[in-house]
mmCIF file of C-alpha atoms in Angstrom:
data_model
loop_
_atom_site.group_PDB
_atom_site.id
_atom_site.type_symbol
_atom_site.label_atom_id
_atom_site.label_comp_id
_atom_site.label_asym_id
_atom_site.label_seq_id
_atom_site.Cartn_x
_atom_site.Cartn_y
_atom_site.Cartn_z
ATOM 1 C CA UNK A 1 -31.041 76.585 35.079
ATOM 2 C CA UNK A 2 -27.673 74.940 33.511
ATOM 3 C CA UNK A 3 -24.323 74.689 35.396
ATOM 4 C CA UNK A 4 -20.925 75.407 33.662
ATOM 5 C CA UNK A 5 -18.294 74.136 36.043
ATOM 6 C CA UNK A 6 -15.417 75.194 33.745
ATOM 7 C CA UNK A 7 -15.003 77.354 30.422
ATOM 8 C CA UNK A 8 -15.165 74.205 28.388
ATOM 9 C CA UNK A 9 -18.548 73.432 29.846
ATOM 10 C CA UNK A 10 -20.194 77.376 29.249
ATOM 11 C CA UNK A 11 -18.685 76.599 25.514
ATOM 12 C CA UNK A 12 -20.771 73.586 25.579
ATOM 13 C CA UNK A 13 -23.754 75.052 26.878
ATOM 14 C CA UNK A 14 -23.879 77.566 23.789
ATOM 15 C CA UNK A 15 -23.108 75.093 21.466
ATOM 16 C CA UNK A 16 -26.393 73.257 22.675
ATOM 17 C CA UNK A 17 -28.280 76.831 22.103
ATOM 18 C CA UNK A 18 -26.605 76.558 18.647
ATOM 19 C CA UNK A 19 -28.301 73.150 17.986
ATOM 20 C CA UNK A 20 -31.404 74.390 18.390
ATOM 21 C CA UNK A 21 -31.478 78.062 17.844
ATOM 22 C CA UNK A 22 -34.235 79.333 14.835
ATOM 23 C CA UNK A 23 -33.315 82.665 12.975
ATOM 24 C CA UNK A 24 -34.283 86.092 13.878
ATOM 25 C CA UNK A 25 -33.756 85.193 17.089
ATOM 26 C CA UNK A 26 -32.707 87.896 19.766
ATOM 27 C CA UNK A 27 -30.863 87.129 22.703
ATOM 28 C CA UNK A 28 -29.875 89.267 25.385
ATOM 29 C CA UNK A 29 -26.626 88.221 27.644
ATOM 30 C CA UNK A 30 -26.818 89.303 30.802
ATOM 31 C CA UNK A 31 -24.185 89.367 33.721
ATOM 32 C CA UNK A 32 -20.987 91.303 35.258
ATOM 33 C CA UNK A 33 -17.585 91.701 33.786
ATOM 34 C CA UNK A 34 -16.151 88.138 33.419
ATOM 35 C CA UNK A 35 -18.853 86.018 33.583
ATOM 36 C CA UNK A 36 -18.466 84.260 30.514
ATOM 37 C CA UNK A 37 -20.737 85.793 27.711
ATOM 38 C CA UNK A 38 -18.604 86.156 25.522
ATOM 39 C CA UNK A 39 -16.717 82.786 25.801
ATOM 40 C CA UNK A 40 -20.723 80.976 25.689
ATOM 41 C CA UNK A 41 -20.968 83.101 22.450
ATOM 42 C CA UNK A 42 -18.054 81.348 21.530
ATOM 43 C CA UNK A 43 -19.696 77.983 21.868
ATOM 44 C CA UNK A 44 -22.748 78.951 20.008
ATOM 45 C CA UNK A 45 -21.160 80.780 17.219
ATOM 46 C CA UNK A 46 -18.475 77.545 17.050
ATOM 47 C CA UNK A 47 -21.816 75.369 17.423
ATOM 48 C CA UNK A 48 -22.880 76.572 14.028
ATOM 49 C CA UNK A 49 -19.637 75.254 12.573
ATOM 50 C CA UNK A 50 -17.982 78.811 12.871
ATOM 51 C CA UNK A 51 -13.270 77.143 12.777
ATOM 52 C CA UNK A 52 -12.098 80.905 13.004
ATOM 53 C CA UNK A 53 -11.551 83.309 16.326
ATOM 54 C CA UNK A 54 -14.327 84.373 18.229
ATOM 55 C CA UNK A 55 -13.681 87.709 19.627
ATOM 56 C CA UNK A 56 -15.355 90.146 21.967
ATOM 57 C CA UNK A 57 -16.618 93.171 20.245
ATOM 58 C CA UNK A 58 -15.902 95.002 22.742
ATOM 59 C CA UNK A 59 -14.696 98.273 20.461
ATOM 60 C CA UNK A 60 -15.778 97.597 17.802
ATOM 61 C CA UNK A 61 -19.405 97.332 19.044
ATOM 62 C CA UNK A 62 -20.623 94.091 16.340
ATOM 63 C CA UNK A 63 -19.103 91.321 15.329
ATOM 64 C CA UNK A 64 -20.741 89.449 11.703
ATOM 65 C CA UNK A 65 -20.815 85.681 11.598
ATOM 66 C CA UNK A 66 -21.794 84.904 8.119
ATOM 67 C CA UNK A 67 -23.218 80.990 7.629
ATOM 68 C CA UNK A 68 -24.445 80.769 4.014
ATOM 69 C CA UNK A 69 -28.438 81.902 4.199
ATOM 70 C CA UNK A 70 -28.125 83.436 7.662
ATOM 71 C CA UNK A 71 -25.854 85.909 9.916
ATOM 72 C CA UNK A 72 -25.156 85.665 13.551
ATOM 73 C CA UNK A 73 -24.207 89.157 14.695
ATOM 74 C CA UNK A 74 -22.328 89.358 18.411
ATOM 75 C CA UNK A 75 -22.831 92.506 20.169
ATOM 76 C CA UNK A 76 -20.978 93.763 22.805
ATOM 77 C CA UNK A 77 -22.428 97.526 24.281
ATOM 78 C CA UNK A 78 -19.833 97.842 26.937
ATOM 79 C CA UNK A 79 -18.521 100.426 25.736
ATOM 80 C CA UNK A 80 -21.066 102.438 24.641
ATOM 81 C CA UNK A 81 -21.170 105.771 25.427
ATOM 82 C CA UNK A 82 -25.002 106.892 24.678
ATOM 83 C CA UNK A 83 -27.974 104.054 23.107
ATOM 84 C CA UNK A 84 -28.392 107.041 20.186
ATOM 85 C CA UNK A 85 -25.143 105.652 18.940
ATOM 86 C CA UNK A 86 -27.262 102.608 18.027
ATOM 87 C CA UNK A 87 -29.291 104.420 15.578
ATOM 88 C CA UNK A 88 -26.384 106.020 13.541
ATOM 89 C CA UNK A 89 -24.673 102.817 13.180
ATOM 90 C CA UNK A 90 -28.108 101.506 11.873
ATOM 91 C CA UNK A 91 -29.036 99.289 14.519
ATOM 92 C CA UNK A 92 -32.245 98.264 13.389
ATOM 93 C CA UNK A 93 -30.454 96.840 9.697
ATOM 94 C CA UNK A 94 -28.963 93.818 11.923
ATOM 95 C CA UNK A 95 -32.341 92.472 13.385
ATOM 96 C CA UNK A 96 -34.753 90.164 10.659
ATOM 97 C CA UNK A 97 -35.250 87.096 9.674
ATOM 98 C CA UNK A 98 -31.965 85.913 8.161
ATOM 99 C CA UNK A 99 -30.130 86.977 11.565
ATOM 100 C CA UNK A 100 -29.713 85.732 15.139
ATOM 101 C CA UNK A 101 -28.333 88.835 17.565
ATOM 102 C CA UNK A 102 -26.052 88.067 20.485
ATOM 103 C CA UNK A 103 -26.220 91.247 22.429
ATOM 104 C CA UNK A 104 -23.928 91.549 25.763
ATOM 105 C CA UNK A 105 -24.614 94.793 27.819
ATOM 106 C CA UNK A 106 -28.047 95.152 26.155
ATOM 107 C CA UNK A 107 -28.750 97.579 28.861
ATOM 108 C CA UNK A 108 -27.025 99.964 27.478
ATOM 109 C CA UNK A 109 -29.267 100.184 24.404
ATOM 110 C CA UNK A 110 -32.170 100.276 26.589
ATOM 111 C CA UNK A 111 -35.111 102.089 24.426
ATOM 112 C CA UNK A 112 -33.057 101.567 20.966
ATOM 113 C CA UNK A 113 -32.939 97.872 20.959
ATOM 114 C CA UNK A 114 -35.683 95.506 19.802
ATOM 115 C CA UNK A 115 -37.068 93.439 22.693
ATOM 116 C CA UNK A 116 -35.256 90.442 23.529
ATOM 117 C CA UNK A 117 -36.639 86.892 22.677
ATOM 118 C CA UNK A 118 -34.322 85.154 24.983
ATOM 119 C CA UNK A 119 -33.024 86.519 28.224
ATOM 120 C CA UNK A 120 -29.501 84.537 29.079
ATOM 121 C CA UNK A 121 -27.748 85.281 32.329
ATOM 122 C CA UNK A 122 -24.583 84.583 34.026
ATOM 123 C CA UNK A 123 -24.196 84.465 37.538
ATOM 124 C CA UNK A 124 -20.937 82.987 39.861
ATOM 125 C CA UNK A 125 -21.643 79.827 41.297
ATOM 126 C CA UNK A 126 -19.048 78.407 43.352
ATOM 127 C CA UNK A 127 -15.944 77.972 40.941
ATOM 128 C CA UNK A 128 -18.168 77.938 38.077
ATOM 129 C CA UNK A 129 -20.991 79.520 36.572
ATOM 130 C CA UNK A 130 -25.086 79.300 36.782
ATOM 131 C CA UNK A 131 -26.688 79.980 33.287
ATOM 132 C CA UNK A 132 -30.100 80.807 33.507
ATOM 133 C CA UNK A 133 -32.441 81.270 30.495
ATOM 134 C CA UNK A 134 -35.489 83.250 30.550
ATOM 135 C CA UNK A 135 -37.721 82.979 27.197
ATOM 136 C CA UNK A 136 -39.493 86.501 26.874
ATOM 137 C CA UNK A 137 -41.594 85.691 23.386
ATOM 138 C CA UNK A 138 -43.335 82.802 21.609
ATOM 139 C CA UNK A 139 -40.136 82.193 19.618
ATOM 140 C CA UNK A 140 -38.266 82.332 22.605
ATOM 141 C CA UNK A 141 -40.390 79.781 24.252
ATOM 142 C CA UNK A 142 -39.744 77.310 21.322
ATOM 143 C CA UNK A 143 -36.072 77.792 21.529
ATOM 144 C CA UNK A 144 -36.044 76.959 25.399
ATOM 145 C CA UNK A 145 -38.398 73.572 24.520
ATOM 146 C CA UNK A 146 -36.204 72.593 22.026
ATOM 147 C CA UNK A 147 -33.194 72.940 24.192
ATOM 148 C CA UNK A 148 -34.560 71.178 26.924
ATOM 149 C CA UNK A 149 -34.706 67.995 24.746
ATOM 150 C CA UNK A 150 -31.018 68.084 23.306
ATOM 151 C CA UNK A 151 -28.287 66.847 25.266
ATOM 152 C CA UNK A 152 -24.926 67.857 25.080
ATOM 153 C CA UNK A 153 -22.532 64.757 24.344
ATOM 154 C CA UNK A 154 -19.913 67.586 25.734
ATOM 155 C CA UNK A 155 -21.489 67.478 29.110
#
């Protein structure tokens, strides 16, 4: 479990998942409206060395990140009325191994997206926020180990 006491903290804490992050990585963001995925897929899309806007994809349902021999695609599902609308958008084209998916709302594609690797979730706590990450897969479990020995010099 990680603690972001203020936005510039949960910007930190993806930054760290940045650090260490391997491609073809799937993560799956979980928690309610306002919790902060987006802004911690801020920090780990600004981690890779990302200077532009970070946005929520909230309409337009996928967001490319494009750094050289790999893409980091941000997902936001909010919005989304049925998880077939995955499959005409071609879904399945965004997930290999020259990618790392940032899915928010992954419930929503429930039976159309691929499993996740990492499970991230953001809960209230106090004034701040409680990250916890849940590592689903063997690449998932190598991504938690290797975060667990990198320390922020932003925290």
């Amino acid at each position: 479990m990680l603690c972001a006491p203020d936005e510039e903290t949960l910007v930190a804490q993806g930054k760290r998942l940045a650090a260490v992050q391997k491609t073809g990585l799937v993560v799956y963001l979980e928690g309610d409206l306002g919790m902060g995925k987006t802004t911690f897929t801020r920090g780990f899309i600004q981690g890779l060395g990302h200077s532009g806007s970070v946005k929520s994809p909230t309409y337009t349902l996928v967001e490319p990140y494009a750094f050289g021999d790999f893409t980091v695609y941000h997902f936001d599902l909010f919005r989304l009325g049925d998880s077939e609308e995955l499959e005409f958008m071609g879904i399945r084209d965004y997930f290999g191994e020259d990618s790392t998916c940032l899915i928010e709302w992954p419930g929503r594609g429930k039976g159309v997206l691929p499993p996740a690797d990492l499970v991230i979730t953001i809960e209230p706590e106090g004034s701040g926020r409680r990250i916890h990450m849940a590592a689903i897969t063997g690449l998932g479990e190598t991504v938690v180990l290797r975060l667990s020995k990198v320390k922020s010099p932003d925290l």
